[in-house]
PDB file of C-alpha atoms and ligand atoms in Angstrom:
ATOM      1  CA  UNK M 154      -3.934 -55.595 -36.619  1.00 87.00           C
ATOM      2  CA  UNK M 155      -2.113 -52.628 -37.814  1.00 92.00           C
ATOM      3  CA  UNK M 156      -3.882 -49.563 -35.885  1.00 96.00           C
ATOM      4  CA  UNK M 157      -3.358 -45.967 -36.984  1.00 98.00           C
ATOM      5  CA  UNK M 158      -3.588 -42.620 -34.914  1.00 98.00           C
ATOM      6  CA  UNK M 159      -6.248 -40.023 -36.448  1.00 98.00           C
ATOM      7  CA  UNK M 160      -5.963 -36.464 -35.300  1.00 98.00           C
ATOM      8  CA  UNK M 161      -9.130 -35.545 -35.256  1.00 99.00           C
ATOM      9  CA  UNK M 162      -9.573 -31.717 -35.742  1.00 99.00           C
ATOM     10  CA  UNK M 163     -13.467 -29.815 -34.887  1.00 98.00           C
ATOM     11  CA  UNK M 164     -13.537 -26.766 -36.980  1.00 98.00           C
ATOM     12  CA  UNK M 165     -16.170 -24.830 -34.626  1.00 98.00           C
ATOM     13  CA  UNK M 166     -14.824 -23.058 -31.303  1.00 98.00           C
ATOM     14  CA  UNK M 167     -18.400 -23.372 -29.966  1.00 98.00           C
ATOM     15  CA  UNK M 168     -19.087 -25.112 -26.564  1.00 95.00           C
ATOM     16  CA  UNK M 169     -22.671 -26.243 -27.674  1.00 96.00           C
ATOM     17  CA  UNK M 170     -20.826 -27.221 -31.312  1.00 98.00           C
ATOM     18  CA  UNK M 171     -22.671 -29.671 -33.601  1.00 98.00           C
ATOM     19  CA  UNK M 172     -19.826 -30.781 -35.314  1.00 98.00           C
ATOM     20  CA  UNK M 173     -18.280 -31.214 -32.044  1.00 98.00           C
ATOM     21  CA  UNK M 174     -21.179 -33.949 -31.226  1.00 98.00           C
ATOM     22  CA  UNK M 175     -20.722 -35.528 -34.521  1.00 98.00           C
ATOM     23  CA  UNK M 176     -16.718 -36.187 -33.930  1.00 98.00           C
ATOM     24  CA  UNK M 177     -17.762 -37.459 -30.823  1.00 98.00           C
ATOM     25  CA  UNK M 178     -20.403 -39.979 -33.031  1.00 98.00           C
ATOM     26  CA  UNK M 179     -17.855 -40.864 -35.752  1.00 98.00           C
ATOM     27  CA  UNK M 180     -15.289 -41.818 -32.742  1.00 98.00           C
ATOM     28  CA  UNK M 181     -17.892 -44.243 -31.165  1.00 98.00           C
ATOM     29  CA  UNK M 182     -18.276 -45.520 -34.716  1.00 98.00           C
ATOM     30  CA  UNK M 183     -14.600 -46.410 -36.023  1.00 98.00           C
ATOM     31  CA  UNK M 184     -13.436 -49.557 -36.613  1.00 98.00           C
ATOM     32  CA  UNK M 185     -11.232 -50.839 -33.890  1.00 98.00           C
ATOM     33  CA  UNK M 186      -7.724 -50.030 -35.580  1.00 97.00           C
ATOM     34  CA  UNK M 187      -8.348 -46.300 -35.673  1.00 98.00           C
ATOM     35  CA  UNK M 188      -7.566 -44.285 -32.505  1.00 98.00           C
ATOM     36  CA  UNK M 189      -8.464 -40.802 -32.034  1.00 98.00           C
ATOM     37  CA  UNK M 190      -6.845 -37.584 -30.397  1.00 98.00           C
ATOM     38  CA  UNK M 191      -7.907 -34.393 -30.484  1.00 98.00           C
ATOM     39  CA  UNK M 192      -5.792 -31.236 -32.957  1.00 98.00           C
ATOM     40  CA  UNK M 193      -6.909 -28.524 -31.152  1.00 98.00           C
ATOM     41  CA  UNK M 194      -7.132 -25.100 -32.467  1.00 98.00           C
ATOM     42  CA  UNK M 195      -8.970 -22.693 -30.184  1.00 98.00           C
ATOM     43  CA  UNK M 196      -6.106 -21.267 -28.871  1.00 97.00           C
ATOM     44  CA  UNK M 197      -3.918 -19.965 -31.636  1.00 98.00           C
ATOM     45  CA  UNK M 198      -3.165 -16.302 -32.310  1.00 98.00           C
ATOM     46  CA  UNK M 199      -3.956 -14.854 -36.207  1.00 98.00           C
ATOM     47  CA  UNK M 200      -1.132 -16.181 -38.474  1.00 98.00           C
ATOM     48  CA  UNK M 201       1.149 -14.344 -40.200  1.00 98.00           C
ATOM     49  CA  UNK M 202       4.557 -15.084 -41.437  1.00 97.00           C
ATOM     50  CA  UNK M 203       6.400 -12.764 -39.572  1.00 97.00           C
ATOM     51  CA  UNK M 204       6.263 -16.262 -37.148  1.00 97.00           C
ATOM     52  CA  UNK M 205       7.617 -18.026 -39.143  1.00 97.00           C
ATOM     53  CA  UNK M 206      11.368 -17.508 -37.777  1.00 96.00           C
ATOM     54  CA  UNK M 207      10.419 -18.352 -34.397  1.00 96.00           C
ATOM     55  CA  UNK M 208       7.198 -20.404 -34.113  1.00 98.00           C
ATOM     56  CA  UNK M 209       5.109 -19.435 -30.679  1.00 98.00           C
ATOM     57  CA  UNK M 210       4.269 -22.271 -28.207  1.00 98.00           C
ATOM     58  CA  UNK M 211       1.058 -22.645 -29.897  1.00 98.00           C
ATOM     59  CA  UNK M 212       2.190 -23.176 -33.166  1.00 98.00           C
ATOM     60  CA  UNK M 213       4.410 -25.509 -32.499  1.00 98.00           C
ATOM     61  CA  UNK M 214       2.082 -27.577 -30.288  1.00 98.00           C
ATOM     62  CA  UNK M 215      -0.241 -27.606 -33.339  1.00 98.00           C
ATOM     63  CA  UNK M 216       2.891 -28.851 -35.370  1.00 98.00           C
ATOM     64  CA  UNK M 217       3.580 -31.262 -33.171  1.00 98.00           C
ATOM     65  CA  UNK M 218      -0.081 -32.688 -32.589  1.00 98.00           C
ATOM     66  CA  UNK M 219      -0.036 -33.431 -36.742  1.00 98.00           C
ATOM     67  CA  UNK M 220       3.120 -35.090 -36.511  1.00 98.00           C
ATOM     68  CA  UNK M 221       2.212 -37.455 -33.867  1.00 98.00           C
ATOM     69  CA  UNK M 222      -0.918 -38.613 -35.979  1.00 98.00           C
ATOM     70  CA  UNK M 223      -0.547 -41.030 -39.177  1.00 98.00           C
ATOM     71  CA  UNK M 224      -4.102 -39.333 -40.873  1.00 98.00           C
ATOM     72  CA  UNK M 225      -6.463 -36.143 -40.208  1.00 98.00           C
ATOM     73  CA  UNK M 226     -10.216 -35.927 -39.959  1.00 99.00           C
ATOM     74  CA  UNK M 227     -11.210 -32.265 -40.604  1.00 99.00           C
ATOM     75  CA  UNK M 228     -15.382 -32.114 -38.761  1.00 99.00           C
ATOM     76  CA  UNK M 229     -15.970 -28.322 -39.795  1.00 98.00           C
ATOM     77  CA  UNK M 230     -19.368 -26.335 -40.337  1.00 98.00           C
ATOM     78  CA  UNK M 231     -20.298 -24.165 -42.707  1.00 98.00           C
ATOM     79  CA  UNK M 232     -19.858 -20.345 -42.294  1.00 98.00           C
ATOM     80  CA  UNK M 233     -20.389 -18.295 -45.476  1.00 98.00           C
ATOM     81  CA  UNK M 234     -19.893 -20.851 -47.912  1.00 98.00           C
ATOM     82  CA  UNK M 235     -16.949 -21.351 -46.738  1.00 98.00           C
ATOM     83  CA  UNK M 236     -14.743 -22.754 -43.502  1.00 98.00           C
ATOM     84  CA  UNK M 237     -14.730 -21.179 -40.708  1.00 98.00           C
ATOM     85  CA  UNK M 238     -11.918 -18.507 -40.202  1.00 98.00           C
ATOM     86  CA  UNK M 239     -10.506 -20.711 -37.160  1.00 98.00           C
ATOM     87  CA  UNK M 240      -9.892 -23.693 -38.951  1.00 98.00           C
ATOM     88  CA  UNK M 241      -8.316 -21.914 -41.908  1.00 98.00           C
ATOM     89  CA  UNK M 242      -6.171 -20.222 -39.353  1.00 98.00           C
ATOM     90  CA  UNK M 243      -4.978 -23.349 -38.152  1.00 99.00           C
ATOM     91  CA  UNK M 244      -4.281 -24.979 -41.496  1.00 99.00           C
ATOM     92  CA  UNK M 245      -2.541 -21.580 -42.707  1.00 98.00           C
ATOM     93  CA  UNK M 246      -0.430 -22.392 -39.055  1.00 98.00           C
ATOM     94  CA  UNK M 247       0.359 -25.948 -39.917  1.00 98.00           C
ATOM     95  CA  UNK M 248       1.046 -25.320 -44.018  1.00 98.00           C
ATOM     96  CA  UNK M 249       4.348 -23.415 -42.340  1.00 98.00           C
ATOM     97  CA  UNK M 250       6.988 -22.200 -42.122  1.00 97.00           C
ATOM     98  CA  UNK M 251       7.723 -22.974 -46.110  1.00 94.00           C
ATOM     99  CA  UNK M 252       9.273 -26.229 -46.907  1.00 95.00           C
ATOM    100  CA  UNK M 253       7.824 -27.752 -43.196  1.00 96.00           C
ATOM    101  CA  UNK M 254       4.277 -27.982 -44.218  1.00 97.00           C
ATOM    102  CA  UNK M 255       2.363 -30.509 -42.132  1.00 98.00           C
ATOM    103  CA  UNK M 256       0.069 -31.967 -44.580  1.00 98.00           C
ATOM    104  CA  UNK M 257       2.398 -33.229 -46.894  1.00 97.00           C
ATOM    105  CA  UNK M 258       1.711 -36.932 -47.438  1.00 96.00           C
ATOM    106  CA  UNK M 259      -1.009 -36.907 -44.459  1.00 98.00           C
ATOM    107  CA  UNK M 260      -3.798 -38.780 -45.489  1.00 98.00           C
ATOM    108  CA  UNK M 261      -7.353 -36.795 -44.683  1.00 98.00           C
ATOM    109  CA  UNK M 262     -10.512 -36.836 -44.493  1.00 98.00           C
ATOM    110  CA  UNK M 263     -13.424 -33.548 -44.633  1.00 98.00           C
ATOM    111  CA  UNK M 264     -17.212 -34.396 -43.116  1.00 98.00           C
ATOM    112  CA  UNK M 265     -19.547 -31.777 -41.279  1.00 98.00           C
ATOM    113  CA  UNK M 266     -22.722 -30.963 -39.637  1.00 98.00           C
ATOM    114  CA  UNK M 267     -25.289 -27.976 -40.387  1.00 98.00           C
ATOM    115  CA  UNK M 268     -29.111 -27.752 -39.817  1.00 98.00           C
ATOM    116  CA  UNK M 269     -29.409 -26.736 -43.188  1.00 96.00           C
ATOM    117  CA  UNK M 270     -29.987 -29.773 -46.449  1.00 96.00           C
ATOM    118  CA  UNK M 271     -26.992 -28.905 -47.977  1.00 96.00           C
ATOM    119  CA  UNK M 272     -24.944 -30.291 -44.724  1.00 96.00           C
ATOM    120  CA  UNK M 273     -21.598 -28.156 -45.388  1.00 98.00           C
ATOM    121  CA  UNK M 274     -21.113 -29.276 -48.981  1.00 98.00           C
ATOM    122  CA  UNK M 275     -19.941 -26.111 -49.983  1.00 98.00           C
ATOM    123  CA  UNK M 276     -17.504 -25.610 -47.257  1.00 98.00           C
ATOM    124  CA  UNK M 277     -16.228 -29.005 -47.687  1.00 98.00           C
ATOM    125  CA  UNK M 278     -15.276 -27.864 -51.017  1.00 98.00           C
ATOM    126  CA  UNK M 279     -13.469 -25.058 -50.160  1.00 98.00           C
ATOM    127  CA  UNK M 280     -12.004 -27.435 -47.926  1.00 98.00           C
ATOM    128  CA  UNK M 281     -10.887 -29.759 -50.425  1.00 98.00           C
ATOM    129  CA  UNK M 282      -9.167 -27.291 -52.622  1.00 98.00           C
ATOM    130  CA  UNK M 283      -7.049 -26.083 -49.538  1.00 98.00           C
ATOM    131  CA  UNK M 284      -6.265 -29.982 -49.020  1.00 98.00           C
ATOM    132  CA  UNK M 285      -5.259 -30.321 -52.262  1.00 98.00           C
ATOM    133  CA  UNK M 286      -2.809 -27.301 -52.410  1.00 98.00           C
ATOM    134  CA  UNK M 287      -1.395 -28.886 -48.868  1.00 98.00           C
ATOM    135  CA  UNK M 288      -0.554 -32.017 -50.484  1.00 97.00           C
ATOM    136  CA  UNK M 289      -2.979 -34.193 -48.191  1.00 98.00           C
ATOM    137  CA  UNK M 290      -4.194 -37.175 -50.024  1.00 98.00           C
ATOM    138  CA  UNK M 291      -7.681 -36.878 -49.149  1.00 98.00           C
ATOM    139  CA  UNK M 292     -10.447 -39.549 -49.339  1.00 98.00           C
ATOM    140  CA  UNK M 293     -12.627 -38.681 -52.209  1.00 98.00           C
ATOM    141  CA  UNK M 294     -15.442 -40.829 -51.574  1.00 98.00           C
ATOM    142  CA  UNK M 295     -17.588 -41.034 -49.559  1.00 98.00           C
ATOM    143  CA  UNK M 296     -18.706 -37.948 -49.275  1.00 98.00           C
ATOM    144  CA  UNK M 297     -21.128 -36.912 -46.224  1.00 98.00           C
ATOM    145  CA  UNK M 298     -23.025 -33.944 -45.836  1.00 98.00           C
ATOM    146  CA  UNK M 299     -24.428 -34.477 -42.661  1.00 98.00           C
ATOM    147  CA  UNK M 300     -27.751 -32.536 -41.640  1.00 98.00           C
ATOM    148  CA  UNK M 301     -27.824 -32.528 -37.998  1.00 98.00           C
ATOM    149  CA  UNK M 302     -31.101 -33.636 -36.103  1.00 97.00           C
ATOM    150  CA  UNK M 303     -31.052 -32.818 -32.233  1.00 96.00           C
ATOM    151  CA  UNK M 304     -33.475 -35.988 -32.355  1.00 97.00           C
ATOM    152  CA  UNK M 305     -30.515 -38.410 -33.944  1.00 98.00           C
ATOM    153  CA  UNK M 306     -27.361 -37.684 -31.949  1.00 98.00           C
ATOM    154  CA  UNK M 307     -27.345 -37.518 -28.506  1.00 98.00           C
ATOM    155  CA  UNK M 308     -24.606 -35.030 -26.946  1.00 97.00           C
ATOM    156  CA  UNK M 309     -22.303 -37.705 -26.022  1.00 97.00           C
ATOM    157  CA  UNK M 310     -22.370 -37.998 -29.578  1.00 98.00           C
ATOM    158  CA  UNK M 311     -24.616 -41.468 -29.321  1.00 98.00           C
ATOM    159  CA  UNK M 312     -26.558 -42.168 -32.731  1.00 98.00           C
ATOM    160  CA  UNK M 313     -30.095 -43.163 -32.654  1.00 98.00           C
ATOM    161  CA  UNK M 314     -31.149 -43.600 -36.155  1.00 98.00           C
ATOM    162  CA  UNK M 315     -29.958 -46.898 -37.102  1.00 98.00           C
ATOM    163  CA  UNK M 316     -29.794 -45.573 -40.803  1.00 98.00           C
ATOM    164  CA  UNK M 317     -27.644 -42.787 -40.032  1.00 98.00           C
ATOM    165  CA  UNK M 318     -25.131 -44.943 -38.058  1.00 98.00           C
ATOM    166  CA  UNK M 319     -24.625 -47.146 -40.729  1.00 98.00           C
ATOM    167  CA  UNK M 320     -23.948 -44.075 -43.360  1.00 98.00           C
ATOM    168  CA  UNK M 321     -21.327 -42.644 -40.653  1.00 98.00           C
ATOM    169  CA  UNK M 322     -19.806 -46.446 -39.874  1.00 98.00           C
ATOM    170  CA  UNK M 323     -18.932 -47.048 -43.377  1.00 98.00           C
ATOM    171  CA  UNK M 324     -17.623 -43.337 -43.675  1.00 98.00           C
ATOM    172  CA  UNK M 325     -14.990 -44.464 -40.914  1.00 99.00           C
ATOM    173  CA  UNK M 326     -14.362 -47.836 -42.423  1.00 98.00           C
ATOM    174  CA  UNK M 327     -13.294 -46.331 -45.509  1.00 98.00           C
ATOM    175  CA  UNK M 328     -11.447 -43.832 -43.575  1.00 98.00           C
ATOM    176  CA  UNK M 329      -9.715 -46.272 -42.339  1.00 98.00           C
ATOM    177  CA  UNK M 330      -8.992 -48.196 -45.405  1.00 98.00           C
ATOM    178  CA  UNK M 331      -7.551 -44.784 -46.867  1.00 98.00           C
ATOM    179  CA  UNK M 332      -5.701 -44.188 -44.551  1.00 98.00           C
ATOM    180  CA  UNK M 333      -3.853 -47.528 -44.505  1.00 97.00           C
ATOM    181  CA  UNK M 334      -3.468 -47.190 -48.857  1.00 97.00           C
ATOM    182  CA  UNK M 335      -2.104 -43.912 -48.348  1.00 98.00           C
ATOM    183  CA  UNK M 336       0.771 -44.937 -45.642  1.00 97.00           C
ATOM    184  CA  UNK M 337       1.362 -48.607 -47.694  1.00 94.00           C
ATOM    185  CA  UNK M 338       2.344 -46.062 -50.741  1.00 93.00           C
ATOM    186  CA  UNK M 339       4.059 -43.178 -48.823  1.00 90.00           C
ATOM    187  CA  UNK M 340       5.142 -44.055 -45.447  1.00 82.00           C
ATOM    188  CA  UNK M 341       5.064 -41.326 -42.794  1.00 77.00           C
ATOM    189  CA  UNK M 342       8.623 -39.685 -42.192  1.00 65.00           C
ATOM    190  CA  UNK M 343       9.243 -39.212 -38.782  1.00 59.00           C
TER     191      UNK M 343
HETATM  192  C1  FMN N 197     -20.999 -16.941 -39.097  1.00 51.23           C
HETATM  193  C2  FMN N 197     -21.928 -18.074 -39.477  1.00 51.23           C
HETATM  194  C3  FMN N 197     -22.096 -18.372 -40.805  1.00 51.23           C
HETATM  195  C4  FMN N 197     -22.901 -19.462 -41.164  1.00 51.23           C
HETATM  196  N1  FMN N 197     -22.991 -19.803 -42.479  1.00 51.23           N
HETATM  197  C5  FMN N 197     -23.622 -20.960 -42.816  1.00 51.23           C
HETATM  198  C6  FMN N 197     -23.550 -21.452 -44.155  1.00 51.23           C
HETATM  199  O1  FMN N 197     -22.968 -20.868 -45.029  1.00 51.23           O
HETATM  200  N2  FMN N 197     -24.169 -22.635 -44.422  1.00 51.23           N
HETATM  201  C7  FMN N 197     -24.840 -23.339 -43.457  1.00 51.23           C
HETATM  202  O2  FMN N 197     -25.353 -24.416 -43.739  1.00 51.23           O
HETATM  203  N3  FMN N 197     -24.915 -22.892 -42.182  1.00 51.23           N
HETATM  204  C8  FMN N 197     -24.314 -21.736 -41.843  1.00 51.23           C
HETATM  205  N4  FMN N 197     -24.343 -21.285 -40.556  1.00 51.23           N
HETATM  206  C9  FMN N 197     -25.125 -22.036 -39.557  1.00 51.23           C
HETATM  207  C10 FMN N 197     -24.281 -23.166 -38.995  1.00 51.23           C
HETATM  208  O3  FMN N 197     -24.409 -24.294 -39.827  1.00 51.23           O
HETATM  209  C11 FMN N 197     -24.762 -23.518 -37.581  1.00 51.23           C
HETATM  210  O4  FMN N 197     -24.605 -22.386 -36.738  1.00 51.23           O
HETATM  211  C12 FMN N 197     -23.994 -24.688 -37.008  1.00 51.23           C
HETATM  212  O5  FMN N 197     -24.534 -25.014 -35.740  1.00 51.23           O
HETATM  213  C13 FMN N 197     -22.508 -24.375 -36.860  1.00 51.23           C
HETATM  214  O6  FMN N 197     -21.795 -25.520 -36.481  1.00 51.23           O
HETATM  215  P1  FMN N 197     -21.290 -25.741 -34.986  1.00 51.23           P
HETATM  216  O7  FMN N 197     -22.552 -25.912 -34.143  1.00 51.23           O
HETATM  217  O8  FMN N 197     -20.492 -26.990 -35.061  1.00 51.23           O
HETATM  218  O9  FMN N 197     -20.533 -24.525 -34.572  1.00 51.23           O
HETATM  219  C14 FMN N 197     -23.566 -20.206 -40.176  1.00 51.23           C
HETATM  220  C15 FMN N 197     -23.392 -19.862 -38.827  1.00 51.23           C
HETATM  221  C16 FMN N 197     -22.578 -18.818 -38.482  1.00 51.23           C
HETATM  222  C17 FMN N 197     -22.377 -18.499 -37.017  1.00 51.23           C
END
């Protein structure tokens, strides 16, 4: 069995974060030859290219965490009808310096959690379009606009509707299966 690393990247900074709980769910539900570690972002400063000739620690620790991964799972609310301003921070971060953009050829994947029906579709949108201009080859379908229910996940990120789990199972099964069409077609350079 080939496996492949995912980076897995929450776009909330919140402690109590629902999308934070729902990584945690899509991890327990992945098949077996995905294995997760965390892209974190809480701790880098505002971007601006005057970095770019020397990269800060941070930067280059977020650099380095996309490298080491083989595909990216973006979990981001909704803020605005948009993404949040911390996880376009950290994709503006990664896109750079020019001509080292992380995203190239990554494969990717965009799913999130609000309280609200629409479940982050419009966010995920804007999401997509800054994929696309970042050269990740992004899974188109399925899509999943998750509403979150307090009721359904449990914090450790345990699902309890058995419907539910099944939607979020196949959304990780055909992660996966991305994933390993995208690297069969455009190995990762390292
Ligand atoms: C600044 C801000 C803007 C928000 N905008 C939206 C929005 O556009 N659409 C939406 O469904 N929820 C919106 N919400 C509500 C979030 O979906 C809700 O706070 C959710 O818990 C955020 O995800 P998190 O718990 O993972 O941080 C917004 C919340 C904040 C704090």
């Amino acid at each position: 069995m080939t496996t492949y690393r995912v980076g897995y990247i929450v776009g909330s900074l919140s402690q109590k974060s629902i999308n934070r709980i729902l990584s945690k769910a899509l991890i327990r539900l992945a098949p077996p030859e995905l294995e997760f570690a965390e892209v974190p972002i809480k701790d880098l400063p505002l971007y601006n290219h005057d970095y770019d000739a020397d990269y800060p620690p941070e930067g280059r620790a977020l650099k380095d965490a996309i490298a080491a991964v083989d595909a990216v799972l973006f979990v981001t609310p909704e803020y605005n009808r948009s993404i949040p301003g911390a996880l376009k921070n950290a994709i503006d971060w990664a896109s750079r310096p020019w001509g080292d953009n992380s995203f190239t050829h990554k494969p990717s994947a965009v799913i999130g959690a609000s309280p609200g029906k629409i479940g982050t579709a419009v966010a995920q949108q804007s999401l997509r379009s800054v994929l696309g201009f970042c050269n990740s080859p992004q899974m188109n379908s399925p899509e999943a606009y998750i509403q979150y229910h307090p009721d359904v996940f449990t914090e450790d990120g345990e699902v309890l509707d058995e419907n539910t789990a099944r939607f979020l199972r196949n959304y990780m099964a055909e992660f996966g299966v991305h994933v390993a069409r995208v690297l069969t077609v455009l190995p990762p350079q390292r």
